[in-house]
Coordinates of C-alpha atoms in Angstrom, one line a residue:
M12 CA -0.3 -0.5 0.0
P13 CA 1.9 3.5 -1.0
E14 CA 2.5 5.5 2.0
R15 CA -0.5 8.4 2.3
T16 CA 0.5 12.0 2.2
A17 CA -1.1 15.3 2.2
W18 CA -3.8 16.1 -0.8
W19 CA -2.0 19.0 -1.8
R20 CA 2.1 17.2 -2.1
P21 CA 1.7 15.7 -5.1
L22 CA 0.3 19.3 -6.9
S23 CA 3.1 21.5 -5.5
A24 CA 6.2 19.2 -5.4
P25 CA 6.8 18.8 -9.1
W26 CA 7.4 22.3 -8.8
T27 CA 9.6 23.0 -6.3
S28 CA 12.7 21.6 -8.1
W29 CA 15.1 22.7 -10.8
P30 CA 13.4 21.4 -13.6
G31 CA 10.0 22.8 -12.3
V32 CA 11.5 26.3 -12.0
V33 CA 12.2 25.7 -15.9
A34 CA 8.9 24.4 -16.8
L35 CA 6.9 26.9 -15.0
A36 CA 9.1 29.7 -17.3
L37 CA 8.3 27.5 -20.4
I38 CA 4.5 28.0 -18.9
L39 CA 4.8 31.4 -18.5
G40 CA 6.7 31.9 -21.7
Q41 CA 4.2 30.2 -23.7
G42 CA 1.5 32.3 -21.9
V43 CA 3.3 35.8 -23.1
W44 CA 3.6 34.6 -27.1
R45 CA 0.7 33.2 -27.3
G46 CA -0.8 36.1 -25.6
V47 CA 0.7 38.5 -28.2
L48 CA -0.4 36.8 -31.0
L49 CA -3.8 36.5 -29.9
A50 CA -3.7 40.4 -29.3
R51 CA -3.6 40.2 -32.6
G52 CA -6.3 38.5 -33.5
Y53 CA -10.0 38.7 -33.9
F54 CA -13.2 36.7 -34.5
T55 CA -13.4 35.0 -37.8
Q56 CA -16.4 32.9 -39.6
D57 CA -17.3 30.5 -37.3
D58 CA -16.9 32.8 -34.2
F59 CA -19.7 34.8 -35.6
L60 CA -21.9 32.6 -35.9
M61 CA -21.2 30.9 -32.8
L62 CA -22.2 34.1 -30.8
R63 CA -25.2 35.0 -32.9
L64 CA -26.5 31.3 -31.7
G65 CA -25.1 32.3 -28.4
D66 CA -27.4 35.6 -27.9
E67 CA -30.5 33.6 -26.8
P68 CA -32.0 32.4 -22.7
L69 CA -29.7 29.6 -21.4
T70 CA -32.3 26.7 -22.1
A71 CA -31.3 22.8 -22.9
G72 CA -32.5 23.2 -26.4
L73 CA -29.2 26.0 -26.7
L74 CA -27.0 23.7 -25.7
T75 CA -27.4 21.1 -26.9
Q76 CA -28.3 21.8 -30.5
D77 CA -27.1 20.2 -33.8
Y78 CA -23.9 22.6 -35.2
S79 CA -22.9 21.0 -38.6
G80 CA -23.0 17.4 -36.7
H81 CA -21.6 18.5 -34.0
F82 CA -22.6 18.1 -30.7
F83 CA -20.4 20.3 -28.2
P84 CA -22.6 21.6 -25.3
G85 CA -19.6 23.3 -23.4
G86 CA -18.8 24.9 -26.5
F87 CA -21.7 27.1 -26.7
L88 CA -21.7 27.4 -22.7
F89 CA -19.1 29.6 -23.6
A90 CA -20.5 31.4 -26.7
W91 CA -23.6 32.5 -24.2
A92 CA -21.5 33.7 -21.8
H93 CA -19.5 36.4 -24.4
A94 CA -22.8 36.8 -25.9
H95 CA -24.5 38.2 -23.0
F96 CA -21.5 39.7 -21.2
A97 CA -18.9 40.4 -23.1
P98 CA -20.1 40.8 -27.0
L99 CA -17.9 40.8 -29.5
D100 CA -14.8 42.0 -26.6
W101 CA -11.6 40.2 -28.2
G102 CA -9.9 41.5 -25.3
V103 CA -12.0 38.8 -23.0
V104 CA -11.0 36.1 -25.1
V105 CA -7.4 36.8 -25.4
V106 CA -7.1 36.4 -21.4
E107 CA -10.0 33.7 -21.8
T108 CA -7.4 31.9 -23.9
V109 CA -4.1 32.1 -21.7
V110 CA -6.0 31.0 -19.0
L111 CA -7.1 28.0 -20.9
Q112 CA -3.7 27.4 -21.8
G113 CA -1.8 28.0 -18.8
I114 CA -4.2 25.0 -17.2
A115 CA -3.7 22.5 -19.4
A116 CA 0.4 23.5 -19.3
A117 CA 0.4 23.3 -15.4
L118 CA -1.5 19.3 -16.0
L119 CA 1.0 18.4 -18.5
W120 CA 3.9 19.0 -16.5
L121 CA 1.8 17.0 -13.7
V122 CA 1.4 14.4 -16.8
L123 CA 4.8 13.9 -17.3
T124 CA 6.0 13.9 -13.4
R125 CA 4.3 11.2 -13.0
L126 CA 5.5 9.5 -16.2
V127 CA 9.2 10.8 -15.9
P128 CA 9.3 11.3 -12.4
G129 CA 12.3 13.5 -11.2
S130 CA 13.8 13.6 -14.7
W131 CA 14.6 16.3 -16.8
A132 CA 13.7 14.7 -20.1
R133 CA 10.3 16.5 -19.1
V134 CA 11.4 19.9 -19.9
P135 CA 11.8 19.4 -23.5
L136 CA 8.5 17.0 -23.7
L137 CA 6.5 20.3 -22.0
A138 CA 7.7 22.5 -24.6
V139 CA 6.8 19.9 -27.2
G140 CA 3.0 20.2 -25.7
L141 CA 3.3 24.0 -25.1
L142 CA 4.7 25.2 -28.4
C143 CA 3.7 22.7 -31.4
P144 CA 2.7 24.7 -34.1
L145 CA 0.2 22.6 -35.2
A146 CA -1.7 24.3 -31.7
L147 CA -2.1 27.5 -33.2
W148 CA -4.7 27.4 -35.2
P149 CA -7.0 25.9 -32.7
T150 CA -5.5 28.6 -29.6
L151 CA -5.8 31.6 -32.4
W152 CA -9.3 30.7 -33.7
W153 CA -12.4 31.5 -30.9
A154 CA -14.9 29.0 -31.6
V155 CA -12.2 26.1 -31.8
A156 CA -10.4 27.5 -29.0
I157 CA -13.5 26.7 -26.9
Q158 CA -13.2 22.9 -28.1
F159 CA -9.8 22.3 -28.3
L160 CA -8.6 23.7 -24.8
P161 CA -11.1 22.5 -22.3
I162 CA -11.2 19.1 -24.2
S163 CA -7.3 18.6 -23.7
I164 CA -7.3 19.9 -20.2
C165 CA -9.9 17.1 -19.5
L166 CA -7.7 14.6 -21.2
L167 CA -4.8 15.6 -19.2
L168 CA -7.0 15.6 -15.7
A169 CA -8.1 12.0 -16.9
V170 CA -4.4 10.5 -17.2
W171 CA -3.6 12.4 -14.3
A172 CA -6.4 10.5 -12.4
L173 CA -5.1 7.3 -13.9
L174 CA -1.8 7.7 -12.9
V175 CA -2.6 9.2 -9.7
H176 CA -4.8 5.8 -9.6
L177 CA -1.8 3.4 -10.0
H178 CA 1.1 4.7 -8.2
D179 CA -1.1 6.0 -5.4
E180 CA -4.2 4.2 -5.2
R181 CA -6.5 7.7 -4.3
W182 CA -10.3 6.1 -4.4
W183 CA -11.1 9.4 -5.8
A184 CA -9.0 9.2 -8.4
L185 CA -10.6 6.5 -10.8
P186 CA -14.5 8.2 -10.7
L187 CA -12.4 11.8 -11.9
V188 CA -11.1 9.6 -14.7
V189 CA -15.1 9.1 -16.0
V190 CA -15.8 12.3 -14.6
A191 CA -13.1 14.4 -17.2
T192 CA -14.1 12.4 -19.5
V193 CA -17.9 13.4 -19.4
A194 CA -16.5 16.6 -19.4
G195 CA -14.5 16.3 -22.4
L196 CA -17.2 14.9 -24.4
L197 CA -19.3 18.0 -23.4
F198 CA -17.1 20.0 -26.0
Q199 CA -16.2 17.6 -28.9
E200 CA -16.6 13.9 -30.4
R201 CA -12.8 13.6 -29.9
A202 CA -13.0 12.6 -26.0
A203 CA -14.5 9.2 -27.1
L204 CA -11.0 8.3 -28.4
F205 CA -9.6 9.4 -24.1
P206 CA -9.4 5.3 -23.6
V207 CA -7.0 4.9 -26.1
V208 CA -4.8 7.3 -24.4
L209 CA -5.8 5.7 -20.8
G210 CA -5.6 2.3 -22.2
A211 CA -1.5 2.9 -23.4
V212 CA -1.0 4.2 -19.8
A213 CA -2.1 1.0 -18.5
C214 CA -0.7 -0.9 -20.3
A215 CA 2.4 0.7 -20.3
H216 CA 2.5 0.9 -16.5
A217 CA 1.7 -3.5 -16.8
S218 CA 4.0 -5.7 -14.8
A219 CA 3.6 -8.1 -18.0
R220 CA 5.0 -7.6 -21.5
G221 CA 3.6 -7.9 -24.4
P222 CA -0.4 -8.8 -25.3
R223 CA -0.4 -9.9 -21.5
A224 CA -0.2 -6.5 -20.8
V225 CA -3.4 -5.7 -22.4
V226 CA -5.0 -8.7 -20.7
E227 CA -3.4 -7.4 -16.8
A228 CA -4.6 -3.7 -17.6
L229 CA -8.4 -4.7 -18.6
R230 CA -8.2 -7.4 -15.3
A231 CA -7.2 -5.3 -13.0
R232 CA -8.9 -1.9 -13.8
W233 CA -12.5 -3.5 -15.6
R234 CA -14.5 -1.5 -13.4
L235 CA -12.9 2.0 -15.2
W236 CA -13.0 0.4 -18.9
A237 CA -16.7 -1.0 -18.2
S238 CA -17.7 2.2 -17.4
L239 CA -16.5 4.4 -20.0
V240 CA -17.6 1.6 -22.8
V241 CA -21.3 2.5 -20.9
L242 CA -20.7 5.8 -21.4
L243 CA -19.4 5.8 -24.9
V244 CA -22.2 3.9 -25.7
G245 CA -25.0 6.6 -23.8
Y246 CA -22.8 8.8 -25.8
V247 CA -23.3 8.1 -29.8
V248 CA -26.4 6.9 -28.8
L249 CA -27.2 10.7 -28.0
H250 CA -25.1 12.4 -30.3
R251 CA -27.1 10.4 -33.8
A252 CA -30.4 11.6 -31.6
V253 CA -29.2 15.3 -31.4
A254 CA -26.8 15.9 -34.1
P255 CA -27.0 13.4 -36.6
I256 CA -23.4 12.5 -39.1
A257 CA -24.2 12.4 -42.5
T258 CA -21.3 9.9 -42.9
T259 CA -19.6 10.0 -46.4
S260 CA -16.5 8.9 -48.4
A261 CA -13.7 11.4 -49.1
G262 CA -14.2 10.6 -53.0
S263 CA -12.8 7.1 -54.8
G264 CA -10.1 5.0 -52.9
G265 CA -7.2 7.2 -54.5
D266 CA -8.5 10.4 -53.3
T267 CA -8.7 8.8 -49.4
A268 CA -5.4 7.5 -49.7
E269 CA -4.2 10.4 -50.7
L270 CA -5.5 12.7 -47.7
L271 CA -4.5 10.3 -45.2
G272 CA -1.0 10.8 -47.1
N273 CA -1.6 14.8 -46.4
F274 CA -2.9 14.4 -42.7
V275 CA 0.0 12.1 -41.4
V276 CA 2.9 12.5 -43.8
R277 CA 2.8 15.8 -44.7
N278 CA 0.7 17.8 -42.1
A279 CA 0.9 16.0 -38.7
V280 CA 4.5 14.4 -38.6
P281 CA 6.1 18.2 -40.1
G282 CA 4.2 19.6 -37.0
F283 CA 5.1 17.1 -34.5
V284 CA 8.8 18.3 -34.6
G285 CA 8.3 21.7 -35.4
G286 CA 7.9 22.2 -38.9
P287 CA 7.3 22.8 -41.4
W288 CA 9.2 26.1 -41.1
G289 CA 8.8 27.0 -44.6
P290 CA 5.2 26.6 -45.6
E291 CA 3.4 27.9 -48.4
V292 CA 0.0 29.6 -46.8
V293 CA -2.8 29.6 -48.8
G294 CA -6.0 31.3 -47.5
D295 CA -5.5 31.1 -43.8
S296 CA -5.7 27.7 -42.6
L297 CA -4.2 25.5 -45.2
L298 CA -0.1 24.7 -45.6
V299 CA 1.7 23.3 -48.4
P300 CA 4.9 22.1 -46.8
P301 CA 8.4 22.1 -48.7
A302 CA 9.3 18.6 -49.5
Y303 CA 12.8 19.0 -47.4
A304 CA 10.6 19.7 -44.4
V305 CA 8.8 16.5 -44.9
V306 CA 12.0 14.7 -45.2
L307 CA 13.8 15.9 -42.5
A308 CA 10.6 15.5 -40.3
W309 CA 10.3 12.0 -41.0
I310 CA 13.8 11.2 -40.4
A311 CA 13.7 12.3 -37.1
V312 CA 11.0 10.3 -36.6
A313 CA 12.3 7.6 -38.1
V314 CA 15.5 7.7 -36.2
A315 CA 14.1 8.3 -33.2
V316 CA 11.8 4.7 -33.4
V317 CA 14.4 2.9 -34.5
W318 CA 16.4 4.3 -31.3
T319 CA 14.4 3.6 -28.8
L320 CA 12.6 0.0 -29.9
R321 CA 16.6 -1.3 -30.3
R322 CA 17.0 -0.3 -26.6
T323 CA 13.6 -1.4 -25.2
R324 CA 10.4 -3.0 -26.9
A325 CA 8.7 -1.5 -24.2
A326 CA 9.3 1.8 -25.4
G327 CA 6.7 0.5 -28.4
W328 CA 3.6 1.5 -26.1
G329 CA 4.4 5.2 -26.4
W330 CA 4.6 5.0 -30.6
L331 CA 1.8 2.4 -30.8
L332 CA 0.1 5.3 -29.0
L333 CA 0.6 7.8 -31.2
L334 CA 0.3 5.8 -34.3
V335 CA -3.6 4.3 -33.1
Y336 CA -4.4 7.9 -31.8
T337 CA -3.2 9.3 -34.8
L338 CA -5.2 7.0 -37.1
L339 CA -8.4 6.6 -35.0
D340 CA -8.5 10.6 -35.3
V341 CA -8.3 10.5 -39.2
V342 CA -11.4 8.1 -39.0
L343 CA -13.0 10.9 -36.7
L344 CA -12.7 13.6 -38.5
F345 CA -12.6 13.1 -42.3
G346 CA -15.4 10.2 -42.1
G347 CA -18.3 12.1 -41.5
R348 CA -17.1 14.7 -44.1
T349 CA -18.7 15.4 -47.5
G350 CA -16.1 15.1 -50.4
M351 CA -14.1 18.3 -50.3
G352 CA -11.0 16.8 -51.3
P353 CA -7.3 15.5 -50.3
T354 CA -6.3 19.1 -49.5
F355 CA -8.4 18.8 -46.7
G356 CA -5.8 16.8 -44.4
L357 CA -3.3 19.9 -45.2
I358 CA -5.1 21.9 -42.9
P359 CA -2.8 22.1 -39.7
R360 CA -6.0 22.9 -37.0
Y361 CA -7.6 19.2 -37.7
A362 CA -3.9 17.6 -36.9
A363 CA -3.6 19.7 -34.0
D364 CA -6.2 17.1 -32.3
I365 CA -3.0 14.9 -31.3
V366 CA -1.0 17.5 -30.0
P367 CA -2.2 17.0 -26.5
V368 CA -1.5 13.1 -27.0
L369 CA 1.8 13.8 -28.4
P370 CA 3.9 14.5 -25.1
V371 CA 1.8 11.7 -23.4
A372 CA 3.0 9.4 -26.2
L373 CA 6.4 10.8 -26.2
A374 CA 6.8 10.2 -22.1
L375 CA 5.7 6.7 -22.4
V376 CA 9.1 6.0 -24.4
V377 CA 11.0 8.2 -22.5
R378 CA 9.8 6.2 -19.6
A379 CA 10.8 2.8 -20.9
V380 CA 14.4 4.1 -22.6
L381 CA 15.2 5.4 -18.7
A382 CA 13.8 2.1 -17.1
A383 CA 15.7 -0.2 -19.8
P384 CA 18.5 -2.0 -17.9
A385 CA 22.1 0.0 -19.3
R386 CA 24.1 -2.0 -21.7
P387 CA 27.8 -2.9 -21.1
E388 CA 30.3 -0.1 -22.6
T389 CA 32.1 -1.6 -25.4
R390 CA 34.7 1.2 -25.3
P391 CA 35.1 4.4 -22.9
A392 CA 32.5 7.2 -23.1
R393 CA 33.9 9.9 -24.8
L394 CA 31.1 12.4 -24.9
P395 CA 32.4 16.1 -22.9
A396 CA 31.5 17.0 -19.9
L397 CA 28.5 19.4 -20.6
L398 CA 27.3 16.5 -23.2
R399 CA 26.8 14.4 -20.1
S400 CA 24.6 16.4 -17.8
P401 CA 21.2 15.7 -17.8
A402 CA 19.7 19.2 -17.3
L403 CA 22.4 20.7 -20.2
V404 CA 20.9 18.0 -22.6
A405 CA 16.9 18.6 -21.7
C406 CA 17.5 22.3 -22.2
G407 CA 19.4 22.3 -25.1
L408 CA 16.8 20.1 -26.7
A409 CA 13.8 21.9 -24.9
L410 CA 15.9 25.0 -26.8
A411 CA 16.1 23.5 -30.4
Y412 CA 12.9 23.2 -30.4
V413 CA 11.7 26.2 -29.2
V414 CA 13.8 28.1 -32.2
S415 CA 12.0 24.8 -34.6
A416 CA 8.5 26.3 -33.2
A417 CA 8.9 29.3 -33.7
V418 CA 10.5 29.7 -36.7
T419 CA 7.5 28.0 -38.2
T420 CA 5.1 30.6 -36.3
T421 CA 6.7 33.4 -37.7
Q422 CA 6.0 31.8 -40.9
V423 CA 2.2 31.4 -40.5
S424 CA 1.4 34.0 -37.6
S425 CA 0.5 36.7 -40.0
S426 CA -2.5 34.5 -41.6
L427 CA -3.9 34.2 -38.4
E428 CA -4.6 37.8 -37.2
N429 CA -7.8 37.8 -39.3
R430 CA -7.2 42.2 -39.7
V431 CA -10.1 42.4 -42.4
D432 CA -12.4 41.1 -40.2
R433 CA -11.1 42.7 -37.2
D434 CA -11.5 46.0 -39.8
Y435 CA -14.7 45.6 -41.4
V436 CA -16.1 45.1 -37.8
E437 CA -14.4 48.2 -36.3
T438 CA -15.1 50.4 -38.6
L439 CA -18.8 49.3 -38.4
R440 CA -19.3 49.7 -35.1
A441 CA -17.9 52.8 -35.3
E442 CA -20.3 54.0 -38.3
L443 CA -23.2 52.9 -35.8
R444 CA -21.6 55.0 -33.3
A445 CA -21.6 57.8 -35.5
Q446 CA -25.4 57.4 -37.0
P447 CA -27.1 56.0 -33.9
E448 CA -30.9 56.6 -36.0
V449 CA -29.8 54.3 -39.2
V450 CA -31.6 51.0 -39.9
L451 CA -29.1 48.4 -42.0
F452 CA -30.0 46.4 -44.9
D453 CA -28.9 42.6 -43.7
G454 CA -27.0 41.8 -46.9
G455 CA -24.2 39.6 -47.2
A456 CA -21.0 39.0 -45.1
P457 CA -17.8 39.7 -47.1
D458 CA -16.5 36.6 -48.2
D459 CA -12.7 36.8 -46.0
V460 CA -15.2 37.7 -43.0
M461 CA -17.8 35.1 -43.4
I462 CA -17.2 32.5 -46.6
N463 CA -20.5 31.7 -48.4
W464 CA -20.4 28.2 -47.6
F465 CA -22.5 29.3 -44.2
G466 CA -25.5 30.8 -46.7
T467 CA -27.9 32.7 -45.1
D468 CA -26.3 32.6 -42.0
A469 CA -23.3 34.7 -43.7
T470 CA -25.4 38.1 -43.2
V471 CA -24.6 41.2 -41.7
S472 CA -27.1 40.7 -39.0
T473 CA -24.6 37.6 -37.6
L474 CA -21.4 39.7 -37.6
V475 CA -22.7 42.6 -35.5
G476 CA -26.2 41.8 -34.5
I477 CA -24.8 40.9 -30.8
A478 CA -22.8 44.5 -30.7
P479 CA -23.3 47.1 -27.7
E480 CA -24.0 49.7 -30.3
S481 CA -27.6 47.5 -30.7
P482 CA -27.8 47.4 -34.2
V483 CA -31.5 47.4 -35.6
F484 CA -31.8 45.5 -39.1
D485 CA -34.9 45.4 -42.1
L486 CA -37.6 47.8 -40.2
P487 CA -38.7 50.2 -42.5
S488 CA -37.0 53.3 -42.2
H489 CA -36.7 56.8 -43.5
S490 CA -32.4 56.4 -43.3
M491 CA -32.1 52.6 -44.3
R492 CA -29.0 52.5 -45.1
M493 CA -26.4 48.8 -46.5
V494 CA -22.7 48.6 -45.5
D495 CA -20.1 48.4 -48.1
A496 CA -16.9 45.9 -48.2
E497 CA -15.5 47.5 -45.5
G498 CA -17.6 48.2 -43.3
R499 CA -18.8 52.0 -44.1
L500 CA -22.4 53.0 -44.5
R501 CA -23.3 54.1 -47.7
P502 CA -26.7 55.1 -48.7
M503 CA -29.2 52.1 -51.3
D504 CA -29.4 52.3 -55.0
L505 CA -31.9 50.2 -56.1
V506 CA -31.2 48.3 -60.0
A507 CA -33.6 46.0 -61.7
T508 CA -36.2 48.2 -60.7
V509 CA -40.3 48.2 -61.5
S510 CA -42.1 51.6 -60.5
S511 CA -46.1 51.5 -59.5
R512 CA -47.9 52.9 -62.3
T513 CA -48.3 56.8 -63.1
P514 CA -52.0 57.5 -61.0
D515 CA -54.5 59.5 -62.3
D516 CA -54.0 62.4 -59.6
E517 CA -51.2 64.2 -60.7
S518 CA -51.6 66.6 -57.5
C519 CA -51.7 64.0 -54.9
G520 CA -50.7 60.6 -56.7
Y521 CA -52.0 58.1 -54.9
A522 CA -54.5 59.5 -51.8
V523 CA -53.9 56.8 -49.0
T524 CA -56.5 57.0 -46.3
S525 CA -57.9 55.3 -43.3
Q526 CA -61.3 54.6 -44.6
R527 CA -59.9 51.6 -46.9
P528 CA -56.7 50.1 -48.4
T529 CA -55.6 51.9 -51.8
P530 CA -54.2 49.6 -54.6
V531 CA -51.0 50.5 -56.0
P532 CA -50.7 48.9 -59.0
L533 CA -47.1 48.0 -60.4
E534 CA -46.1 48.6 -64.2
D535 CA -44.6 44.1 -64.5
T536 CA -44.3 42.0 -62.0
I537 CA -41.4 41.3 -60.3
D538 CA -40.0 38.3 -58.8
G539 CA -36.9 38.3 -55.7
D540 CA -36.5 34.4 -56.7
G541 CA -35.7 34.1 -53.3
E542 CA -33.5 37.1 -52.9
R543 CA -34.8 40.0 -50.6
M544 CA -35.5 43.3 -52.5
V545 CA -36.5 47.0 -51.0
L546 CA -39.9 48.6 -51.6
R547 CA -39.0 52.5 -51.3
V548 CA -41.9 54.6 -51.4
G549 CA -42.3 58.6 -51.6
Y550 CA -44.4 60.3 -50.0
Y551 CA -46.1 63.7 -48.2
T552 CA -48.6 64.8 -45.6
A553 CA -49.4 66.4 -42.8
A554 CA -51.3 62.9 -41.3
R555 CA -50.1 61.5 -37.8
G556 CA -50.1 58.3 -37.4
S557 CA -48.5 54.8 -39.8
L558 CA -48.9 53.9 -43.1
L559 CA -50.2 50.2 -43.1
V560 CA -48.2 48.7 -46.7
E561 CA -48.9 45.0 -48.1
A562 CA -47.0 43.8 -50.2
G563 CA -48.0 39.8 -51.3
E564 CA -48.4 38.4 -48.3
Q565 CA -46.0 40.5 -46.1
E566 CA -47.6 43.6 -44.0
R567 CA -45.4 46.6 -42.6
V568 CA -46.0 49.0 -40.8
V569 CA -44.6 52.7 -40.9
P570 CA -43.8 55.7 -38.8
L571 CA -45.3 58.8 -40.8
R572 CA -43.6 62.1 -40.6
D573 CA -44.9 65.7 -41.8
G574 CA -43.4 66.6 -44.9
L575 CA -41.9 64.7 -47.9
N576 CA -40.4 61.4 -47.1
V577 CA -38.6 58.4 -48.5
V578 CA -39.1 55.7 -46.8
D579 CA -37.9 52.0 -47.2
M580 CA -38.7 48.9 -46.2
V581 CA -37.2 45.2 -47.4
V582 CA -39.7 42.9 -49.0
T583 CA -39.5 39.4 -50.7
G584 CA -41.2 37.1 -53.4
R585 CA -43.5 37.8 -56.5
L586 CA -45.1 41.3 -56.5
D587 CA -47.3 42.9 -59.0
S588 CA -49.6 45.5 -56.7
L589 CA -49.2 47.0 -53.4
S590 CA -52.0 47.7 -51.0
L591 CA -52.2 51.2 -49.1
Q592 CA -53.9 52.0 -45.8
L593 CA -53.5 55.2 -43.4
R594 CA -53.7 53.9 -40.1
Q595 CA -54.0 57.5 -38.2
D596 CA -53.4 58.5 -34.9
E597 CA -57.0 58.5 -33.0
R598 CA -56.1 61.5 -30.8
R599 CA -56.7 63.9 -34.0
D600 CA -60.0 64.6 -35.3
E601 CA -59.9 65.5 -39.1
P602 CA -59.4 62.8 -41.7
G603 CA -56.0 62.4 -42.8
T604 CA -54.5 61.9 -46.3
V605 CA -50.8 60.2 -47.6
C606 CA -50.2 61.2 -50.5
V607 CA -48.1 58.8 -52.3
A608 CA -46.3 59.8 -55.4
S609 CA -43.9 57.2 -55.9
A610 CA -43.3 53.2 -55.1
T611 CA -40.2 51.5 -56.4
I612 CA -39.1 47.9 -55.9
G613 CA -36.0 46.6 -56.6
F614 CA -32.8 45.7 -55.8
P615 CA -30.1 47.4 -53.4
V616 CA -26.5 48.4 -53.6
A617 CA -24.4 50.2 -52.1
R618 CA -24.2 54.0 -53.1
G619 CA -20.2 54.7 -53.6
G620 CA -19.0 51.7 -52.3
S621 CA -18.5 48.2 -53.0

């Protein structure tokens, strides 16, 4: 029975040695480094849709809604909190992300300390986990970060709890493994792969070797594995009911092989070693690595695998974990994707799902090597004294990885700053503060802010609907404006128009009263064909009240203004006439009249903008 110690000592002890001090320096350095990169970034793409969806009351329906086949209540809880308490506040995102990274980093150090206790080898392993360039995308993109970082925390917490059980036999450890897995499943489907990592760790700690280690690990902790199986079966049933995934292949067999090759050979492995150093950045999310980077990365991995396996077969648990997890991640990721093609394998944020597992797998390898019996030397060692110092070797390897990751980060970070998104939103918000009386036509969002894949969700209201300036969209207005591609408010011109027929009464046009609706025929039929159009009505009146406008099955109510005015309103469908009626203020005794001089329907374009 292991000796019992105060509960807090296993948490504090890993930081009180010199390796712990270096670990703290690495964690603080990562926080500052990523914090600077985050401060240069901004919301983009899915961020805006998540925030708009989060701008609703906190209900089970909000948290469990289907998001493109994904089920992540935890992500929508983050979205709800941001939408209600810090709408479009990027500073809060920076702080939140750095804090989550710090928690994940601290847990990683605790895990490494359990796997290779007292060894300086923990330091370079920590550097790999903190600074792997693959993790740039899921930490600098908010909608991905609120999944990636919580699930990383949950995975590392589950592994740490299992190690506490293996080493100290604490009663609470195995229940904590299950709780951490449940929490992970609330943020991302990849938490379903937690048992793979936990199983490899348990097998590596078994006294038996080879397949017998699997049997021993299963028998010794069968209650844990049974609980996880029941949990995952229930999760799959719930996921299919709430957010079913339409599984499709990536295309032909050749395309599938190319996708797998891109993902593993050209994307994941170069990223593992801190590369690919000088990639071609396509768009803002796809990297094409140079051939030399792929070759060097695979040479480094091959040398490490061959040397460690020759040193001890027990190192195979770590390499097997990395291989199996990578292949399962590919299946989980692309099994539910439509046939987007092999280039999807070159998107680093998909390979980043392996990053939290990478240092754990490497720690199992290092653990096995350090535990292997020493080989008899055939000749005296001729290494310099400095190279025989574990501290210097470990810090040197960590520094080399930091430099490698820094080169790659410098090459790609500018593509992750989302400057166009920031400029567009901040310009539009400044325009709204300067012109608070305007109503916005809810047109499409620029493609580089929110791509047209989002369909009808890619609109201006999705981008800034939750902004503190409280913009108003599509209501009838005497000052309706469009937003151009730079985020500036522009008056609207109408194109492909159809106007009302010339009225018989040249002095008043169409005289609209409160007695009965006044029909206003159009010169021709206009069909929006699914597109939104604008009806522009020119009128003058002394009446008080509102103008009821019926366009097809749509009804609009326009507050009237004295004198000569023009009002715009959004309409849709197939129209050949309008119906207008005055709703007069009941406090006025004398009947009023609204003289409608013109009515024009067309498609809006921003005047003087793009």
